[in-house]
Short mmCIF file of C-alpha atoms in Angstrom, two decimals:
data_model
loop_
_atom_site.label_atom_id
_atom_site.label_comp_id
_atom_site.label_asym_id
_atom_site.label_seq_id
_atom_site.Cartn_x
_atom_site.Cartn_y
_atom_site.Cartn_z
CA UNK G 409 -35.33 9.24 -19.01
CA UNK G 410 -38.48 10.59 -20.07
CA UNK G 411 -38.13 13.75 -22.42
CA UNK G 412 -40.25 16.99 -22.48
CA UNK G 413 -39.93 16.54 -26.55
CA UNK G 414 -40.31 13.69 -29.23
CA UNK G 415 -37.10 14.67 -31.50
CA UNK G 416 -33.81 13.10 -30.33
CA UNK G 417 -30.53 14.95 -29.67
CA UNK G 418 -27.36 13.38 -30.81
CA UNK G 419 -24.25 14.77 -28.94
CA UNK G 420 -20.78 13.96 -30.47
CA UNK G 421 -18.16 13.02 -27.58
CA UNK G 422 -14.49 14.61 -27.77
CA UNK G 423 -11.67 16.41 -25.50
CA UNK G 424 -14.52 18.62 -24.11
CA UNK G 425 -16.64 15.58 -22.92
CA UNK G 426 -14.88 12.50 -22.33
CA UNK G 427 -15.54 12.36 -18.36
CA UNK G 428 -18.05 10.51 -16.43
CA UNK G 429 -19.19 14.06 -14.88
CA UNK G 430 -19.89 15.57 -18.11
CA UNK G 431 -21.29 12.68 -19.91
CA UNK G 432 -23.65 12.18 -17.29
CA UNK G 433 -24.38 15.72 -17.46
CA UNK G 434 -24.92 15.66 -21.09
CA UNK G 435 -27.64 12.81 -20.95
CA UNK G 436 -29.58 14.73 -18.21
CA UNK G 437 -29.57 17.79 -20.18
CA UNK G 438 -31.21 15.99 -23.17
CA UNK G 439 -28.66 13.78 -24.98
CA UNK G 440 -30.44 10.68 -26.01
CA UNK G 441 -27.56 9.15 -28.61
CA UNK G 442 -23.95 9.90 -28.09
CA UNK G 443 -21.64 9.99 -31.33
CA UNK G 444 -18.05 8.41 -31.30
CA UNK G 445 -16.07 10.10 -34.18
CA UNK G 446 -13.72 7.59 -35.36
CA UNK G 447 -11.66 10.59 -37.14
CA UNK G 448 -10.30 11.47 -33.88
CA UNK G 449 -8.90 9.60 -30.77
CA UNK G 450 -7.30 5.95 -30.75
CA UNK G 451 -9.20 2.87 -30.16
CA UNK G 452 -8.38 3.05 -26.51
CA UNK G 453 -9.57 6.58 -26.10
CA UNK G 454 -12.74 5.49 -27.84
CA UNK G 455 -13.27 2.16 -25.72
CA UNK G 456 -13.00 4.66 -22.51
CA UNK G 457 -15.86 6.96 -23.76
CA UNK G 458 -18.00 3.83 -24.91
CA UNK G 459 -17.73 2.57 -21.28
CA UNK G 460 -18.27 5.68 -19.42
CA UNK G 461 -21.61 5.94 -21.75
CA UNK G 462 -22.47 2.32 -20.44
CA UNK G 463 -21.50 3.09 -17.06
CA UNK G 464 -24.10 6.28 -17.19
CA UNK G 465 -26.84 4.18 -18.98
CA UNK G 466 -26.40 1.69 -15.95
CA UNK G 467 -26.44 4.09 -13.29
CA UNK G 468 -29.52 6.05 -14.24
CA UNK G 469 -31.33 2.71 -15.75
CA UNK G 470 -31.81 4.79 -19.25
CA UNK G 471 -31.16 3.24 -22.51
CA UNK G 472 -28.39 5.20 -24.23
CA UNK G 473 -27.57 4.71 -28.11
CA UNK G 474 -24.22 5.12 -29.20
CA UNK G 475 -23.35 6.04 -32.81
CA UNK G 476 -19.94 5.10 -34.29
CA UNK G 477 -19.04 7.74 -37.21
CA UNK G 478 -16.67 6.20 -39.56
CA UNK G 479 -13.86 8.54 -41.27
CA UNK G 480 -14.46 7.54 -45.08
CA UNK G 481 -11.58 7.89 -47.55
CA UNK G 482 -9.95 11.61 -46.99
CA UNK G 483 -8.73 12.93 -50.66
CA UNK G 484 -6.15 15.74 -50.27
CA UNK G 485 -3.53 17.28 -52.14
CA UNK G 486 0.38 17.42 -51.13
CA UNK G 487 2.55 19.85 -49.70
CA UNK G 488 3.79 23.24 -51.10
CA UNK G 489 7.27 24.23 -51.18
CA UNK G 490 6.53 27.27 -48.81
CA UNK G 491 3.55 25.61 -47.01
CA UNK G 492 1.06 27.05 -49.27
CA UNK G 493 0.56 29.12 -52.70
CA UNK G 494 -1.75 31.78 -54.23
CA UNK G 495 -3.73 31.09 -56.81
CA UNK G 496 -5.19 33.76 -59.20
CA UNK G 497 -8.41 33.70 -60.74
CA UNK G 498 -8.32 32.86 -64.41
CA UNK G 499 -4.80 31.29 -64.09
CA UNK G 500 -4.14 27.79 -65.23
CA UNK G 501 -2.94 24.94 -62.56
CA UNK G 502 -2.18 21.52 -62.62
CA UNK G 503 -2.93 18.53 -60.50
CA UNK G 504 -0.59 15.48 -61.02
CA UNK G 505 0.74 12.45 -59.35
CA UNK G 506 4.30 13.75 -58.82
CA UNK G 507 5.47 13.87 -55.32
CA UNK G 508 7.85 17.24 -56.08
CA UNK G 509 6.40 19.90 -53.77
CA UNK G 510 3.83 22.01 -54.97
CA UNK G 511 3.83 25.88 -56.32
CA UNK G 512 1.31 28.13 -57.75
CA UNK G 513 1.20 26.44 -61.19
CA UNK G 514 0.71 22.84 -59.70
CA UNK G 515 0.62 20.43 -56.87
CA UNK G 516 0.57 16.72 -56.14
CA UNK G 517 -2.83 15.00 -56.05
CA UNK G 518 -1.88 11.48 -54.64
CA UNK G 519 -5.16 10.08 -55.75
CA UNK G 520 -5.17 8.30 -59.10
CA UNK G 521 -8.49 7.18 -58.76
CA UNK G 522 -9.76 10.94 -58.83
CA UNK G 523 -8.10 11.37 -62.22
CA UNK G 524 -9.67 8.05 -63.49
CA UNK G 525 -13.27 9.59 -62.44
CA UNK G 526 -12.55 13.16 -64.19
CA UNK G 527 -13.59 14.63 -67.42
CA UNK G 528 -13.52 17.72 -69.22
CA UNK G 529 -15.69 20.60 -67.64
CA UNK G 530 -15.64 18.81 -64.17
CA UNK G 531 -15.03 20.96 -60.85
CA UNK G 532 -12.69 20.31 -58.03
CA UNK G 533 -13.10 21.97 -54.79
CA UNK G 534 -10.45 22.79 -52.31
CA UNK G 535 -10.54 23.59 -48.85
CA UNK G 536 -14.24 23.23 -48.34
CA UNK G 537 -14.84 24.85 -51.71
CA UNK G 538 -12.84 28.31 -50.87
CA UNK G 539 -10.53 27.21 -54.18
CA UNK G 540 -12.70 26.15 -57.21
CA UNK G 541 -10.80 24.59 -60.05
CA UNK G 542 -12.63 23.48 -63.46
CA UNK G 543 -11.05 20.78 -65.29
CA UNK G 544 -9.92 21.68 -68.94
CA UNK G 545 -8.24 18.39 -70.11
CA UNK G 546 -7.26 15.61 -68.01
CA UNK G 547 -5.73 11.87 -68.23
CA UNK G 548 -4.64 9.08 -65.95
CA UNK G 549 -2.11 10.98 -64.15
CA UNK G 550 -3.04 14.67 -64.45
CA UNK G 551 -5.65 17.49 -64.84
CA UNK G 552 -4.99 20.94 -66.04
CA UNK G 553 -7.39 23.33 -64.55
CA UNK G 554 -8.80 26.84 -64.84
CA UNK G 555 -8.71 28.77 -61.31
CA UNK G 556 -12.40 29.72 -61.03
CA UNK G 557 -12.42 30.88 -57.53
CA UNK G 558 -8.88 31.82 -56.46
CA UNK G 559 -7.14 32.36 -53.12
CA UNK G 560 -4.75 30.59 -50.70
CA UNK G 561 -4.05 26.91 -50.91
CA UNK G 562 -1.85 25.21 -48.46
CA UNK G 563 -0.68 21.79 -47.55
CA UNK G 564 -2.96 18.66 -47.61
CA UNK G 565 -6.26 20.33 -47.84
CA UNK G 566 -9.26 18.33 -48.62
CA UNK G 567 -10.47 17.83 -52.09
CA UNK G 568 -14.19 17.60 -53.26
CA UNK G 569 -15.40 16.54 -56.74
CA UNK G 570 -18.87 16.87 -56.94
CA UNK G 571 -19.48 16.30 -60.67
CA UNK G 572 -18.20 12.95 -60.78
CA UNK G 573 -18.63 9.14 -59.17
CA UNK G 574 -15.38 8.52 -57.91
CA UNK G 575 -14.33 4.49 -58.38
CA UNK G 576 -13.31 5.06 -54.56
CA UNK G 577 -14.97 2.58 -51.77
CA UNK G 578 -16.75 4.31 -48.96
CA UNK G 579 -14.51 2.26 -46.38
CA UNK G 580 -10.93 2.70 -46.69
CA UNK G 581 -8.88 0.17 -44.69
CA UNK G 582 -8.99 2.34 -41.69
CA UNK G 583 -12.77 2.18 -41.82
CA UNK G 584 -12.83 -1.31 -41.81
CA UNK G 585 -10.56 -1.61 -38.84
CA UNK G 586 -12.55 1.00 -37.18
CA UNK G 587 -15.84 -0.83 -38.09
CA UNK G 588 -14.77 -4.05 -36.68
CA UNK G 589 -13.50 -2.43 -33.75
CA UNK G 590 -16.67 -0.52 -32.93
CA UNK G 591 -18.85 -3.55 -33.47
CA UNK G 592 -16.65 -5.44 -31.19
CA UNK G 593 -17.28 -2.73 -28.48
CA UNK G 594 -21.31 -3.21 -29.05
CA UNK G 595 -22.03 0.42 -30.57
CA UNK G 596 -25.51 0.62 -31.86
CA UNK G 597 -25.27 2.39 -34.78
CA UNK G 598 -22.38 2.76 -37.62
CA UNK G 599 -22.57 6.09 -39.67
CA UNK G 600 -21.01 5.73 -43.16
CA UNK G 601 -19.16 8.37 -44.87
CA UNK G 602 -18.46 9.02 -48.37
CA UNK G 603 -21.79 7.22 -49.62
CA UNK G 604 -21.71 7.34 -53.46
CA UNK G 605 -23.94 4.44 -54.41
CA UNK G 606 -26.06 1.58 -52.89
CA UNK G 607 -23.39 -0.70 -53.39
CA UNK G 608 -21.15 1.34 -50.62
CA UNK G 609 -24.24 0.59 -48.18
CA UNK G 610 -24.12 -3.41 -48.88
CA UNK G 611 -20.17 -3.43 -48.06
CA UNK G 612 -20.76 -1.78 -44.76
CA UNK G 613 -23.93 -4.19 -43.86
CA UNK G 614 -21.89 -7.47 -45.05
CA UNK G 615 -19.14 -6.44 -42.59
CA UNK G 616 -21.16 -5.55 -39.75
CA UNK G 617 -23.29 -8.68 -40.06
CA UNK G 618 -26.18 -7.45 -37.85
CA UNK G 619 -24.04 -6.33 -34.90
CA UNK G 620 -24.94 -2.87 -35.62
CA UNK G 621 -27.22 -0.68 -37.79
CA UNK G 622 -26.00 1.11 -40.85
CA UNK G 623 -26.80 4.95 -41.12
CA UNK G 624 -25.82 6.28 -44.62
CA UNK G 625 -24.50 9.72 -44.32
CA UNK G 626 -25.63 12.06 -47.40
CA UNK G 627 -22.90 14.28 -48.09
CA UNK G 628 -22.46 13.84 -51.97
CA UNK G 629 -24.50 14.78 -55.16
CA UNK G 630 -24.30 11.26 -56.21
CA UNK G 631 -25.99 9.91 -52.92
CA UNK G 632 -28.86 12.55 -53.57
CA UNK G 633 -29.47 11.24 -57.01
CA UNK G 634 -29.72 7.60 -55.79
CA UNK G 635 -31.27 8.41 -52.52
CA UNK G 636 -34.01 6.28 -53.03
CA UNK G 637 -31.98 2.94 -53.55
CA UNK G 638 -29.61 4.06 -50.67
CA UNK G 639 -32.68 4.57 -48.17
CA UNK G 640 -33.88 1.32 -49.08
CA UNK G 641 -31.00 -0.75 -47.82
CA UNK G 642 -30.13 1.61 -44.91
CA UNK G 643 -31.52 1.39 -41.13
CA UNK G 644 -31.46 5.18 -40.97
CA UNK G 645 -30.19 8.37 -42.73
CA UNK G 646 -27.77 11.49 -41.63
CA UNK G 647 -28.24 14.53 -43.79
CA UNK G 648 -24.91 15.81 -43.40
CA UNK G 649 -25.15 19.34 -44.64
CA UNK G 650 -21.52 20.53 -44.26
CA UNK G 651 -19.96 18.68 -47.13
CA UNK G 652 -23.36 18.53 -49.14
CA UNK G 653 -23.24 22.53 -48.95
CA UNK G 654 -19.78 22.27 -50.71
CA UNK G 655 -20.28 19.90 -53.31
CA UNK G 656 -23.88 21.50 -54.06
CA UNK G 657 -24.92 24.92 -54.15
CA UNK G 658 -25.61 26.03 -51.00
CA UNK G 659 -29.35 27.48 -51.71
CA UNK G 660 -30.02 23.96 -52.91
CA UNK G 661 -29.45 22.38 -49.64
CA UNK G 662 -32.96 23.50 -47.72
CA UNK G 663 -34.86 21.97 -50.23
CA UNK G 664 -33.01 18.61 -50.18
CA UNK G 665 -32.90 18.43 -46.75
CA UNK G 666 -36.96 18.71 -46.59
CA UNK G 667 -37.40 16.31 -49.11
CA UNK G 668 -35.00 13.63 -47.77
CA UNK G 669 -36.46 13.87 -44.14
CA UNK G 670 -40.31 13.28 -45.64
CA UNK G 671 -38.77 10.08 -47.85
CA UNK G 672 -37.30 8.88 -44.49
CA UNK G 673 -40.53 9.25 -42.42
CA UNK G 674 -42.52 7.53 -45.28
CA UNK G 675 -40.19 4.48 -45.15
CA UNK G 676 -40.13 4.60 -41.50
CA UNK G 677 -36.54 5.13 -40.82
CA UNK G 678 -34.82 7.23 -38.52
CA UNK G 679 -33.20 10.80 -40.04
CA UNK G 680 -30.80 12.91 -38.38
CA UNK G 681 -30.07 16.64 -39.81
CA UNK G 682 -26.51 17.30 -38.61
CA UNK G 683 -23.60 20.11 -39.07
CA UNK G 684 -23.19 23.54 -37.85
CA UNK G 685 -26.62 23.48 -35.96
CA UNK G 686 -25.38 25.81 -32.90
CA UNK G 687 -21.61 26.13 -34.29
CA UNK G 688 -21.24 29.56 -32.44
CA UNK G 689 -21.84 27.84 -29.08
CA UNK G 690 -18.21 26.36 -29.67
CA UNK G 691 -17.00 29.85 -28.40
CA UNK G 692 -20.10 31.46 -27.13
CA UNK G 693 -22.59 30.75 -24.42
CA UNK G 694 -25.55 31.53 -26.48
CA UNK G 695 -26.22 30.72 -30.34
CA UNK G 696 -27.29 33.25 -33.00
CA UNK G 697 -30.93 33.80 -33.91
CA UNK G 698 -30.28 32.05 -37.34
CA UNK G 699 -28.86 29.08 -35.60
CA UNK G 700 -32.11 28.50 -33.50
CA UNK G 701 -34.02 28.81 -36.58
CA UNK G 702 -32.15 26.47 -38.29
CA UNK G 703 -32.48 23.91 -35.51
CA UNK G 704 -36.32 24.85 -35.35
CA UNK G 705 -36.67 24.01 -39.12
CA UNK G 706 -35.35 20.65 -38.95
CA UNK G 707 -37.74 20.02 -36.22
CA UNK G 708 -40.69 21.19 -37.93
CA UNK G 709 -39.66 19.43 -40.97
CA UNK G 710 -40.31 16.15 -39.12
CA UNK G 711 -36.63 14.73 -38.40
CA UNK G 712 -35.85 12.16 -35.97
CA UNK G 713 -32.74 13.59 -34.38
CA UNK G 714 -30.82 16.63 -34.63
CA UNK G 715 -26.81 16.55 -34.02
CA UNK G 716 -24.11 18.55 -32.10
CA UNK G 717 -20.69 18.07 -33.29
CA UNK G 718 -17.76 20.25 -32.08
CA UNK G 719 -20.19 22.19 -29.89
CA UNK G 720 -20.33 19.31 -27.65
CA UNK G 721 -16.97 17.54 -28.48
CA UNK G 722 -14.65 20.47 -28.30
CA UNK G 723 -16.72 23.57 -27.53
CA UNK G 724 -16.59 25.44 -24.26
CA UNK G 725 -20.23 25.10 -23.41
CA UNK G 726 -21.18 21.22 -24.23
CA UNK G 727 -23.85 20.94 -21.49
CA UNK G 728 -25.28 24.32 -22.54
CA UNK G 729 -25.34 23.42 -26.29
CA UNK G 730 -27.57 20.25 -25.24
CA UNK G 731 -29.53 22.40 -23.07
CA UNK G 732 -30.31 25.10 -25.72
CA UNK G 733 -31.18 22.31 -28.43
CA UNK G 734 -33.59 20.66 -25.53
CA UNK G 735 -35.29 24.07 -25.06
CA UNK G 736 -35.75 24.98 -28.89
CA UNK G 737 -37.13 21.43 -29.35
CA UNK G 738 -39.31 21.65 -26.28
CA UNK G 739 -40.73 25.06 -27.54
CA UNK G 740 -41.21 23.93 -31.20
CA UNK G 741 -43.18 20.77 -30.04
CA UNK G 742 -45.44 23.08 -28.07
CA UNK G 743 -46.08 25.14 -30.94
CA UNK G 744 -49.81 24.23 -32.33
CA UNK G 745 -48.50 25.12 -35.85
CA UNK G 746 -45.98 22.24 -35.53
CA UNK G 747 -48.71 19.84 -34.87
CA UNK G 748 -50.54 20.85 -37.93
CA UNK G 749 -47.57 20.60 -40.20
CA UNK G 750 -46.54 17.38 -38.82
CA UNK G 751 -50.29 16.07 -39.30
CA UNK G 752 -50.43 17.51 -42.81
CA UNK G 753 -47.07 15.87 -43.77
CA UNK G 754 -48.03 12.53 -42.45
CA UNK G 755 -47.75 9.58 -45.15
CA UNK G 756 -50.41 7.63 -46.84
CA UNK G 757 -51.21 4.48 -44.89
CA UNK G 758 -49.37 1.24 -45.73
CA UNK G 759 -51.05 -1.82 -46.83
CA UNK G 760 -50.22 -4.13 -44.09
CA UNK G 761 -51.83 -5.21 -41.08
CA UNK G 762 -49.15 -3.89 -38.97
CA UNK G 763 -49.65 -0.32 -40.80
CA UNK G 764 -53.33 -0.60 -40.02
CA UNK G 765 -53.02 -1.32 -36.36
CA UNK G 766 -50.60 1.45 -35.67
CA UNK G 767 -52.54 4.04 -37.79
CA UNK G 768 -55.57 2.86 -35.53
CA UNK G 769 -53.67 3.06 -32.41
CA UNK G 770 -52.80 6.75 -33.24
CA UNK G 771 -56.44 7.73 -34.51
CA UNK G 772 -58.08 6.23 -31.15
CA UNK G 773 -55.35 7.85 -28.88
CA UNK G 774 -56.11 11.43 -30.55
CA UNK G 775 -59.42 11.20 -30.53
CA UNK G 776 -60.24 9.76 -27.01
CA UNK G 777 -58.32 10.33 -23.56
CA UNK G 778 -55.76 8.24 -24.15
CA UNK G 779 -52.31 8.81 -22.52
CA UNK G 780 -50.01 6.68 -24.46
CA UNK G 781 -49.23 4.14 -26.88
CA UNK G 782 -47.35 1.17 -25.60
CA UNK G 783 -46.00 -1.14 -28.26
CA UNK G 784 -44.28 -4.42 -27.76
CA UNK G 785 -41.56 -4.67 -30.36
CA UNK G 786 -38.95 -7.44 -30.77
CA UNK G 787 -37.06 -6.12 -33.83
CA UNK G 788 -38.26 -2.64 -33.43
CA UNK G 789 -40.27 -2.68 -36.58
CA UNK G 790 -43.49 -1.79 -34.79
CA UNK G 791 -42.06 0.95 -32.65
CA UNK G 792 -40.53 2.40 -35.96
CA UNK G 793 -44.28 2.26 -37.71
CA UNK G 794 -45.80 4.06 -34.81
CA UNK G 795 -43.06 6.70 -34.81
CA UNK G 796 -43.80 7.17 -38.55
CA UNK G 797 -47.50 8.31 -37.34
CA UNK G 798 -45.93 11.03 -35.10
CA UNK G 799 -48.87 10.50 -32.59
CA UNK G 800 -49.61 13.44 -30.13
CA UNK G 801 -49.46 11.40 -27.29
CA UNK G 802 -45.82 9.49 -25.91
CA UNK G 803 -44.82 6.46 -27.37
CA UNK G 804 -43.58 3.81 -25.04
CA UNK G 805 -41.54 0.94 -26.37
CA UNK G 806 -41.33 -2.22 -24.49
CA UNK G 807 -38.84 -4.70 -25.72
CA UNK G 808 -36.84 -7.86 -24.16
CA UNK G 809 -34.19 -6.92 -26.51
CA UNK G 810 -31.62 -4.34 -25.17
CA UNK G 811 -30.18 -3.96 -28.72
CA UNK G 812 -33.27 -2.97 -30.16
CA UNK G 813 -33.97 -0.63 -27.08
CA UNK G 814 -30.72 1.09 -27.88
CA UNK G 815 -31.16 1.39 -31.64
CA UNK G 816 -34.93 2.75 -31.13
CA UNK G 817 -33.91 5.69 -28.87
CA UNK G 818 -32.89 7.53 -32.27
CA UNK G 819 -36.24 7.24 -33.23
CA UNK G 820 -38.73 10.35 -32.96
CA UNK G 821 -40.85 9.90 -29.94
CA UNK G 822 -39.37 6.49 -28.64
CA UNK G 823 -39.17 6.10 -24.84
CA UNK G 824 -37.69 2.61 -24.48
CA UNK G 825 -37.64 0.01 -21.89
CA UNK G 826 -36.34 -3.30 -21.45
CA UNK G 827 -38.77 -5.74 -20.06
CA UNK G 828 -38.54 -9.61 -19.57
CA UNK G 829 -39.55 -11.86 -22.51
CA UNK G 830 -43.33 -12.32 -22.50
CA UNK G 831 -45.60 -15.31 -23.83
CA UNK G 832 -49.03 -14.23 -23.57
CA UNK G 833 -51.19 -10.89 -24.29
CA UNK G 834 -52.40 -10.49 -20.83
CA UNK G 835 -49.03 -10.39 -19.49
CA UNK G 836 -47.92 -7.65 -21.95
CA UNK G 837 -50.85 -5.50 -21.03
CA UNK G 838 -50.24 -5.79 -17.42
CA UNK G 839 -46.84 -5.12 -17.87
CA UNK G 840 -47.43 -1.93 -20.16
CA UNK G 841 -49.87 -0.56 -17.63
CA UNK G 842 -46.87 -0.84 -14.93
CA UNK G 843 -44.48 0.63 -16.86
CA UNK G 844 -46.58 3.75 -17.85
CA UNK G 845 -47.57 4.07 -14.41
CA UNK G 846 -44.03 3.87 -13.30
CA UNK G 847 -42.53 6.22 -16.11
CA UNK G 848 -45.19 9.00 -15.20
CA UNK G 849 -47.12 8.30 -18.51
CA UNK G 850 -50.18 7.65 -16.95
CA UNK G 851 -52.19 7.36 -13.58
CA UNK G 852 -54.31 4.35 -12.46
CA UNK G 853 -57.80 5.83 -13.44
CA UNK G 854 -56.52 6.37 -17.06
CA UNK G 855 -56.35 4.51 -19.95
CA UNK G 856 -53.60 3.55 -22.89
CA UNK G 857 -53.44 1.66 -26.15
CA UNK G 858 -51.28 -1.62 -26.16
CA UNK G 859 -49.94 -2.88 -29.75
CA UNK G 860 -48.41 -6.24 -30.07
CA UNK G 861 -47.87 -9.54 -32.03
CA UNK G 862 -49.46 -12.77 -31.42
CA UNK G 863 -47.65 -15.27 -31.11
CA UNK G 864 -45.17 -13.22 -29.02
CA UNK G 865 -41.40 -12.98 -29.74
CA UNK G 866 -41.73 -13.31 -33.68
CA UNK G 867 -40.68 -10.15 -35.41
CA UNK G 868 -43.02 -8.69 -37.86
CA UNK G 869 -46.11 -10.12 -36.61
CA UNK G 870 -47.91 -7.07 -34.96
CA UNK G 871 -51.77 -7.88 -35.24
CA UNK G 872 -53.64 -7.23 -32.09
CA UNK G 873 -54.62 -3.72 -30.60
CA UNK G 874 -56.15 -3.08 -27.02
CA UNK G 875 -57.58 -0.01 -24.88
CA UNK G 876 -56.46 -1.11 -21.57
CA UNK G 877 -56.67 0.60 -18.13
CA UNK G 878 -53.91 1.33 -16.14
CA UNK G 879 -55.58 -0.26 -12.76
CA UNK G 880 -54.17 -3.79 -12.77
CA UNK G 881 -57.00 -4.92 -10.48
CA UNK G 882 -59.25 -4.11 -13.56
CA UNK G 883 -56.76 -5.95 -15.91
CA UNK G 884 -56.99 -9.12 -13.92
CA UNK G 885 -60.89 -9.07 -14.01
CA UNK G 886 -61.21 -8.56 -17.53
CA UNK G 887 -58.34 -9.59 -19.70
CA UNK G 888 -58.64 -12.94 -21.47
CA UNK G 889 -55.64 -15.26 -20.58
#
C-alpha cells in the first residue's frame, strides 16, 4: 500500500486495537508496522493479534512488519504497611533486602544486583523520577540514602539507577520465553529493552538465530555512552525517550535524539523515535501543538519511523492518532525546508561498489526525469543503502524473500513488493517496470532507475545500474539478455 510520505508509522496493538476491523483501519490510515508489547497480554492474546495482522496483510496484498517489544527486567520496591508513605526532602531513607513491609524510613528493594552496582553518590529514581534519592553509603544488602526530591512513594513502584551499569542481564527468564514465542510466531523485529552494553544485544541475537532482526532500545545512559558499539551489532535502534528522560536530565534528550538519528542513518540502519509522541490523544481527539511539533521534529531529523504507544493500544482514538501522525508526516515532507535539511545531513559516501551504485542512482534520479528507484534486494542491504541516501523519488524494493520485505517496511521510504526469484537482469528490469506501473510509481512513457546484483540471489553483490523505460516493448527490443 503506497503512502504519501516516506517516514514510517509504528502502531502499538492493545485493548483498543485488537479486532480485525480496527487493525485493518489502522493499516489503511497509515500504520506500516504493528508493535506487540510483550509486557501486556497472554501469549494466546498476542498470537491472535499476530494472526489478524497477517490476515490483513494477505487481504490487502500489502507487506506489514510486526515488532515484538520484550519487557526487560523490572526493578521495583516492595510494599508499605499502609500501601504508601511520604518521604520528606532531606530525610534519611533506607533500601534493603528485608521483606518486612515498608515505612517512611525504609522499604524492601528485592534486587541484590542493584546493591552490587551501587556506590556512594549514586542516584536512585523511583516512580519515573518523582522520588529522587542519593546514596550516602551502601553494602551488598542495603543502601542508606538522602531524599533529594520527596513525595508519596507507594507499593511496587519502579526504580531507575542512572549512575551505574548494573549486573543485570537485558533478558529475564520471562523475556527468554517471550523471545522464543515471538520467533515461533514469525515476528519480523525484536525490540530489546534494558540494553546497557553490547553483550546484551549479542545474547538476544544468539537466541533469535536469524529468525528476527534485533532492534536495540536506547533508554539508559550506559547505552548512550556505548552507542557506537551497540549500533554496530544491532539491526535497528529505538530511541525510547520515556526512560531516557527519567535517567538523564530531560533537556539532554533532544540533542541525544538528534545525534543518534544521524549515526543510525550513516550506518544505514533504521531508527524509531518513540514515547509520548501524541499522548494527549489517549483521551482527546486532537493533539497539542507541542506534540505535533515533537512529531515533526523527529521527521525533520531524518528518523525512519515514529511510534504510537498507548495512543493506539489503549486510547479512545487509535485510528485518529494514526491519521494525525500520517497528516503531520505528509505535511512535513512537502516542506522544501525538509528536503534541504535531509540533503544537508546526508552521510559521506561509502567506499564500496554498492555505496557508489546507490549514490549514483539517487543523483541520476534527482537530476533527470526519473520517477522511481527500483532495487532488487535479496538480504535487504541494497534497499537500506538506498534509504540512507533519502532520495527525492520513491524507493521500490523488489525481493523474493517475504521476510526481507517485511523487515524493510520499517525503513524510510521503502515500498516493498515480493516477486518471483529471477536469474537474469533483463527479467529484473522488465519486472521492475511492470511493478512500477501497477503501483502507480511511473507511467508507460516514463523512466525508472533499476539497481541489482549479478549474479542474482547472492546477498551483497549490488554492482549494476540501469536507466530503463517503463514500456515493455522498448525493454524487449533494447535490453541485453
